[in-house]
Short mmCIF file of C-alpha atoms in Angstrom, two decimals:
data_model
loop_
_atom_site.label_atom_id
_atom_site.label_comp_id
_atom_site.label_asym_id
_atom_site.label_seq_id
_atom_site.Cartn_x
_atom_site.Cartn_y
_atom_site.Cartn_z
CA MET A 249 -202.64 89.50 -263.91
CA ALA A 250 -205.03 86.93 -265.15
CA GLU A 251 -209.09 87.31 -265.50
CA LEU A 252 -210.51 85.48 -262.67
CA ARG A 253 -214.01 83.80 -263.36
CA VAL A 254 -216.84 83.32 -260.06
CA SER A 255 -218.94 80.65 -260.34
CA ALA A 256 -221.54 79.27 -257.61
CA TRP A 257 -221.68 76.13 -255.92
CA LYS A 258 -224.47 74.09 -254.13
CA ARG A 259 -224.09 71.14 -252.26
CA PHE A 260 -223.63 68.74 -249.16
CA GLY A 261 -225.44 71.65 -247.02
CA HIS A 262 -223.07 74.25 -248.46
CA ASP A 263 -223.73 77.86 -251.16
CA ARG A 264 -220.91 79.48 -252.01
CA LEU A 265 -219.12 81.02 -254.88
CA TYR A 266 -215.73 79.98 -256.29
CA VAL A 267 -213.32 82.52 -257.75
CA ASN A 268 -210.90 81.08 -260.13
CA LEU A 269 -208.08 81.08 -262.60
CA PRO A 270 -209.02 80.27 -266.35
CA ASP A 271 -207.75 77.14 -265.93
CA GLY A 272 -209.75 76.05 -262.83
CA THR A 273 -207.85 76.48 -260.49
CA SER A 274 -209.85 78.08 -257.36
CA VAL A 275 -207.99 81.24 -255.71
CA ALA A 276 -210.71 82.24 -252.96
CA TRP A 277 -214.56 81.09 -252.20
CA LEU A 278 -217.37 82.89 -250.33
CA ASP A 279 -219.50 81.28 -248.00
CA ARG A 280 -222.49 83.09 -248.99
CA ARG A 281 -224.61 81.88 -245.70
CA THR A 282 -222.20 82.97 -243.62
CA GLY A 283 -220.67 86.10 -245.62
CA SER A 284 -216.68 84.17 -244.81
CA LEU A 285 -214.52 84.70 -247.40
CA THR A 286 -211.32 82.07 -247.82
CA VAL A 287 -208.24 83.17 -249.75
CA THR A 288 -206.30 79.84 -251.09
CA ASP A 289 -204.07 81.89 -252.96
CA PRO A 290 -203.14 85.49 -250.83
CA ARG A 291 -201.81 86.89 -254.66
CA TYR A 292 -205.05 87.21 -255.70
CA HIS A 293 -206.99 88.47 -252.50
CA GLN A 294 -207.42 92.14 -253.58
CA ALA A 295 -208.51 90.78 -257.40
CA ALA A 296 -210.95 88.03 -255.54
CA LEU A 297 -212.56 90.84 -253.55
CA ALA A 298 -213.01 92.88 -257.04
CA ALA A 299 -214.29 89.84 -258.83
CA LEU A 300 -217.06 88.54 -256.26
CA ARG A 301 -217.93 92.60 -255.85
CA THR A 302 -218.38 92.38 -259.73
CA ALA A 303 -220.28 89.06 -259.12
CA ARG A 304 -222.34 91.39 -256.52
CA ALA A 305 -221.77 88.53 -254.53
CA VAL A 306 -220.08 90.99 -251.28
CA PRO A 307 -223.11 92.39 -249.54
CA ARG A 308 -222.87 95.76 -249.53
CA PRO A 309 -223.34 97.62 -245.46
CA THR A 310 -227.29 99.32 -245.75
CA ALA A 311 -229.02 101.95 -243.74
CA PRO A 312 -230.62 99.80 -240.89
CA PRO A 313 -234.11 99.30 -241.67
CA PRO A 314 -236.62 101.60 -240.47
CA ARG A 315 -238.97 100.34 -236.94
CA ALA A 316 -241.75 98.96 -237.56
CA ARG A 317 -244.76 100.29 -235.55
CA PRO A 318 -246.67 98.59 -232.54
CA LYS A 319 -249.00 97.15 -233.52
CA ALA A 320 -252.37 97.80 -231.42
CA PRO A 321 -253.51 95.34 -229.61
CA PRO A 322 -256.13 92.64 -231.09
CA ARG A 323 -259.87 93.57 -230.16
CA ARG A 324 -260.81 91.28 -227.80
CA THR A 325 -264.33 89.38 -228.90
CA PRO A 326 -266.86 88.61 -226.64
CA THR A 327 -267.31 84.92 -226.45
CA GLY A 328 -270.72 82.90 -224.99
CA PRO A 329 -272.64 80.73 -225.86
CA GLY A 330 -272.95 80.24 -229.37
CA THR A 331 -270.28 82.29 -230.07
CA PRO A 332 -266.97 80.67 -231.84
CA SER A 333 -263.63 80.37 -229.36
CA ALA A 334 -260.87 81.83 -230.88
CA SER A 335 -258.47 79.45 -232.39
CA PRO A 336 -255.20 78.63 -230.31
CA PRO A 337 -252.00 79.97 -231.62
CA GLY A 338 -249.89 77.79 -233.93
CA PRO A 339 -246.17 77.20 -233.78
CA ARG A 340 -243.66 79.61 -234.59
CA SER A 341 -241.91 79.65 -238.01
CA PRO A 342 -238.08 80.26 -237.82
CA ALA A 343 -237.25 83.93 -238.59
CA PRO A 344 -236.90 84.06 -242.54
CA GLY A 345 -232.56 84.39 -243.56
CA ARG A 346 -231.10 83.06 -241.13
CA ALA A 347 -227.91 81.35 -241.72
CA VAL A 348 -227.28 77.58 -241.31
CA PRO A 349 -224.05 76.91 -239.47
CA PRO A 350 -222.15 74.94 -241.16
CA PRO A 351 -221.60 71.07 -240.04
CA PRO A 352 -219.37 70.43 -236.37
CA ASP A 353 -216.48 69.10 -238.28
CA PHE A 354 -215.98 71.46 -240.87
CA ALA A 355 -212.58 73.89 -241.00
CA PRO A 356 -212.04 76.43 -243.39
CA ALA A 357 -208.85 75.59 -245.52
CA PRO A 358 -205.54 77.44 -243.93
CA VAL A 359 -204.32 80.20 -246.19
CA GLY A 360 -201.07 80.89 -247.44
CA VAL A 361 -197.85 78.65 -247.51
CA PRO A 362 -197.09 77.37 -244.48
CA ALA A 363 -193.64 77.42 -242.31
CA PRO A 364 -192.41 74.70 -242.42
CA ASP A 365 -194.25 73.40 -245.55
CA LEU A 366 -194.83 70.01 -245.94
CA ALA A 367 -194.51 70.27 -249.57
CA ASP A 368 -190.27 70.90 -249.74
CA ASN A 369 -190.15 67.72 -247.18
CA LEU A 370 -187.67 65.14 -249.05
CA PRO A 371 -188.35 61.46 -249.13
CA GLY A 372 -187.45 59.61 -245.92
CA ALA A 373 -187.32 62.89 -244.40
CA THR A 374 -188.58 61.60 -241.18
CA LEU A 375 -185.82 58.52 -240.87
CA ARG A 376 -183.43 60.73 -241.97
CA ALA A 377 -183.98 62.77 -238.82
CA ARG A 378 -183.96 60.12 -236.32
CA LEU A 379 -181.17 58.92 -237.44
CA GLU A 380 -179.28 62.05 -236.91
CA LEU A 381 -180.57 62.28 -233.60
CA THR A 382 -180.40 59.10 -232.02
CA GLY A 383 -177.69 57.30 -234.90
CA PRO A 384 -174.73 55.57 -232.95
CA SER A 385 -171.64 56.89 -231.91
CA ARG A 386 -168.27 55.99 -232.84
CA LEU A 387 -167.73 53.19 -230.23
CA GLU A 388 -171.16 51.58 -231.35
CA ARG A 389 -169.93 52.19 -234.73
CA LEU A 390 -166.91 49.94 -234.45
CA LEU A 391 -168.49 47.81 -232.36
CA ILE A 392 -170.90 47.31 -234.93
CA LEU A 393 -168.33 47.09 -237.73
CA LEU A 394 -166.85 44.27 -235.58
CA ARG A 395 -169.73 42.70 -235.03
CA LEU A 396 -169.40 42.84 -231.28
CA ARG A 397 -173.29 44.35 -231.32
CA PRO A 398 -176.38 44.68 -233.75
CA ASP A 399 -176.91 47.51 -235.94
CA ARG A 400 -179.96 48.73 -234.25
CA MET A 401 -180.61 51.10 -236.81
CA ALA A 402 -180.22 49.07 -239.86
CA SER A 403 -183.74 48.68 -239.78
CA TRP A 404 -184.44 52.60 -240.50
CA ARG A 405 -181.58 52.94 -242.89
CA THR A 406 -183.26 50.25 -245.39
CA GLY A 407 -186.57 52.31 -245.04
CA LEU A 408 -184.91 54.96 -246.02
CA LYS A 409 -183.11 53.96 -249.02
CA GLY A 410 -187.20 52.26 -249.87
CA GLU A 411 -188.95 55.85 -249.40
CA GLN A 412 -185.89 57.40 -251.51
CA VAL A 413 -186.44 55.15 -254.53
CA VAL A 414 -190.46 55.12 -254.56
CA GLY A 415 -189.83 59.33 -254.16
CA ALA A 416 -188.15 59.18 -257.46
CA GLU A 417 -191.05 57.59 -258.93
CA LEU A 418 -193.45 59.94 -257.41
CA GLY A 419 -191.53 62.54 -259.13
CA ARG A 420 -192.26 61.22 -262.49
CA LEU A 421 -195.73 61.88 -262.34
CA ALA A 422 -195.69 65.93 -261.36
CA ARG A 423 -195.93 66.20 -265.68
CA HIS A 424 -199.59 64.01 -265.30
CA GLY A 425 -200.76 66.62 -263.14
CA TRP A 426 -200.06 64.84 -259.60
CA ARG A 427 -198.36 66.36 -256.55
CA VAL A 428 -196.92 64.54 -253.74
CA ILE A 429 -196.47 65.03 -250.20
CA HIS A 430 -193.36 63.19 -248.46
CA SER A 431 -192.87 62.22 -244.26
CA ILE A 432 -196.19 63.45 -242.92
CA GLU A 433 -195.62 63.02 -239.21
CA LEU A 434 -198.91 61.99 -237.50
CA SER A 435 -197.21 61.32 -233.83
CA PRO A 436 -193.69 61.36 -232.79
CA HIS A 437 -193.20 57.53 -233.45
CA ASN A 438 -195.36 57.88 -236.95
CA ASP A 439 -195.29 59.21 -240.46
CA MET A 440 -197.41 58.87 -243.57
CA ASP A 441 -194.80 57.57 -245.73
CA HIS A 442 -196.27 59.68 -248.94
CA LEU A 443 -199.31 61.28 -249.70
CA LEU A 444 -200.23 61.50 -253.73
CA ILE A 445 -203.05 63.57 -254.81
CA GLY A 446 -204.63 63.88 -258.58
CA PRO A 447 -206.53 63.93 -261.24
CA GLY A 448 -207.37 60.45 -260.20
CA GLY A 449 -207.91 61.28 -257.05
CA VAL A 450 -205.96 60.77 -253.44
CA PHE A 451 -203.79 57.94 -252.89
CA THR A 452 -201.46 56.97 -248.78
CA ILE A 453 -198.35 55.21 -250.24
CA ASN A 454 -197.18 52.29 -247.26
CA THR A 455 -193.02 51.95 -248.86
CA LYS A 456 -191.85 48.31 -247.35
CA ARG A 457 -187.85 47.50 -248.48
CA HIS A 458 -186.80 43.71 -247.96
CA PRO A 459 -183.79 43.21 -250.64
CA GLY A 460 -184.06 40.02 -252.30
CA LYS A 461 -186.73 38.69 -249.96
CA THR A 462 -190.32 36.98 -251.49
CA VAL A 463 -193.81 38.70 -249.99
CA TRP A 464 -196.76 37.43 -249.99
CA VAL A 465 -200.28 40.20 -249.09
CA GLY A 466 -203.35 38.67 -247.74
CA ASP A 467 -206.72 40.50 -246.73
CA ASP A 468 -205.23 42.02 -243.63
CA MET A 469 -201.98 40.77 -243.22
CA ALA A 470 -198.25 40.07 -245.31
CA ARG A 471 -195.29 37.35 -244.97
CA ILE A 472 -192.50 38.17 -245.58
CA ASN A 473 -190.09 35.16 -247.06
CA HIS A 474 -192.47 33.14 -245.22
CA GLY A 475 -192.48 34.46 -242.23
CA PRO A 476 -194.75 35.36 -239.25
CA PRO A 477 -197.93 37.60 -240.12
CA ARG A 478 -197.20 41.33 -240.61
CA PRO A 479 -200.67 43.72 -240.17
CA HIS A 480 -199.25 45.75 -243.43
CA PRO A 481 -202.79 46.04 -245.71
CA ARG A 482 -204.29 46.27 -242.41
CA ASN A 483 -201.93 49.51 -241.27
CA SER A 484 -202.37 50.97 -244.95
CA ARG A 485 -206.02 50.99 -244.70
CA ALA A 486 -206.09 52.98 -241.97
CA GLU A 487 -203.48 54.90 -242.59
CA ALA A 488 -205.94 55.91 -246.15
CA GLU A 489 -208.95 56.03 -243.52
CA ARG A 490 -207.33 58.47 -241.23
CA ALA A 491 -205.75 60.87 -244.10
CA HIS A 492 -209.03 60.86 -245.20
CA ARG A 493 -210.80 61.71 -241.96
CA THR A 494 -208.15 64.66 -241.89
CA LEU A 495 -208.48 66.52 -245.01
CA ARG A 496 -212.71 66.62 -245.39
CA ARG A 497 -212.62 68.68 -242.38
CA HIS A 498 -210.97 71.16 -244.79
CA CYS A 499 -212.76 70.69 -248.15
CA PRO A 500 -216.18 71.15 -249.25
CA PHE A 501 -216.36 68.30 -251.86
CA PRO A 502 -216.63 64.54 -251.75
CA PHE A 503 -213.71 62.21 -252.31
CA GLU A 504 -211.78 59.14 -251.43
CA VAL A 505 -208.55 58.43 -250.56
CA HIS A 506 -206.96 55.21 -251.69
CA PRO A 507 -204.25 52.57 -249.49
CA VAL A 508 -200.92 51.82 -251.54
CA LEU A 509 -198.46 49.35 -250.34
CA VAL A 510 -195.24 49.33 -252.30
CA TYR A 511 -192.64 46.95 -251.69
CA VAL A 512 -189.15 47.44 -252.81
CA ASP A 513 -186.47 45.52 -253.56
CA THR A 514 -188.60 42.26 -253.45
CA GLU A 515 -189.21 39.56 -255.70
CA PRO A 516 -193.08 40.56 -257.20
CA PRO A 517 -195.30 40.10 -254.40
CA ARG A 518 -197.88 37.88 -254.44
CA VAL A 519 -201.14 39.26 -254.13
CA ALA A 520 -204.50 36.82 -252.88
CA PRO A 521 -207.14 37.16 -254.62
CA THR A 522 -209.59 38.29 -252.52
CA GLN A 523 -207.10 41.80 -251.39
CA ARG A 524 -209.22 44.13 -253.26
CA THR A 525 -208.97 47.46 -251.33
CA VAL A 526 -205.18 47.69 -251.08
CA ARG A 527 -203.19 48.63 -254.08
CA VAL A 528 -200.17 46.20 -254.28
CA TYR A 529 -196.88 47.55 -256.39
CA GLN A 530 -192.63 47.66 -256.63
CA PRO A 531 -191.77 50.75 -257.54
CA ARG A 532 -191.74 51.20 -261.26
CA GLN A 533 -195.75 50.17 -260.67
CA LEU A 534 -196.60 53.24 -259.79
CA SER A 535 -196.96 55.16 -263.01
CA SER A 536 -199.78 53.20 -263.92
CA LEU A 537 -201.78 55.88 -261.57
CA ALA A 538 -200.34 58.48 -264.00
CA PRO A 539 -203.25 58.53 -267.06
CA LEU A 540 -205.71 57.95 -264.26
CA THR A 541 -208.28 61.52 -264.35
CA GLY A 542 -211.79 62.60 -263.94
CA THR A 543 -211.77 62.12 -260.17
CA LEU A 544 -210.91 65.20 -259.04
CA THR A 545 -211.08 68.91 -260.62
CA PRO A 546 -207.71 70.95 -261.35
CA ALA A 547 -208.89 73.37 -258.49
CA GLN A 548 -209.96 70.46 -256.34
CA VAL A 549 -206.26 69.30 -256.32
CA THR A 550 -204.69 72.48 -255.54
CA HIS A 551 -206.98 72.83 -252.63
CA LEU A 552 -206.29 69.47 -251.27
CA HIS A 553 -202.79 69.90 -251.64
CA THR A 554 -202.89 73.81 -249.77
CA VAL A 555 -204.32 71.96 -247.08
CA ALA A 556 -202.00 68.80 -246.97
CA ARG A 557 -198.89 70.94 -247.04
CA HIS A 558 -199.88 72.41 -243.43
CA PRO A 559 -198.26 70.62 -240.40
CA SER A 560 -201.50 72.52 -238.27
CA THR A 561 -203.77 70.14 -240.81
CA TRP A 562 -202.17 66.70 -239.00
CA GLN A 563 -202.34 67.83 -235.70
CA PRO A 564 -204.89 65.41 -233.31
CA ARG A 565 -207.80 67.15 -232.11
#
């Protein structure tokens, strides 16, 4: 088994010891204020304990300290004319060594591989499930084929194809140290198309497919074929903010989440010069994220991916 290394980390009011593999991947961490141990890779549970004991990080049980003898009451000093009176007692100081509680919104990272594991999701899994559960009957399919009834599932099938195309492009980033999770269900009627985590940071990716149409993207709204405004950029920012609020509860290090809009099978999008908060791409342009580095360490990428792959992480609080 690979040799484990123990390193100290103190930031944002936390005092921790991280147990890492030689490549920097974190397998466990100990909160030295509370004494709680979080294991991110169960295979290294016992090895992590041994490494922490070797580093003298895990306190061993000791005998209780002897009781202090009660102090004799102070001798009263007579007061009178010309005798200075005793000074009033000062404020009590906090008990030494008392642990400082963690922030109220902080929660330990989930441990182990979840069941179900969101990392196993295929691109467009949510839309595929909707189509299978609420797809048209044979009679409805016949009426749609004869153009006697509109196809209410057409937009879902179009969206599924778009997510599959984008998912294939994101899969190419794996060899550069990036990890992706598809179809994260946020509510019964809402999901995150793709979450990308890697050396260059964290990105939420919203996929839109409009074959052969023109796209214009402004600060808050987008227009397809010069049609009515659609809140694509605004929704993408809100999705990234939600992902950041959710993930930061389980991460002891700072990070940002960046929104990305990907338009599939459209004409090249025209982006307003004032739009600087949302990245607007076509599928092949996602490769520009591959060389981004220096934002997250390998251990932080692993930590974020471990948190994000748990369905319980995304359940509303």
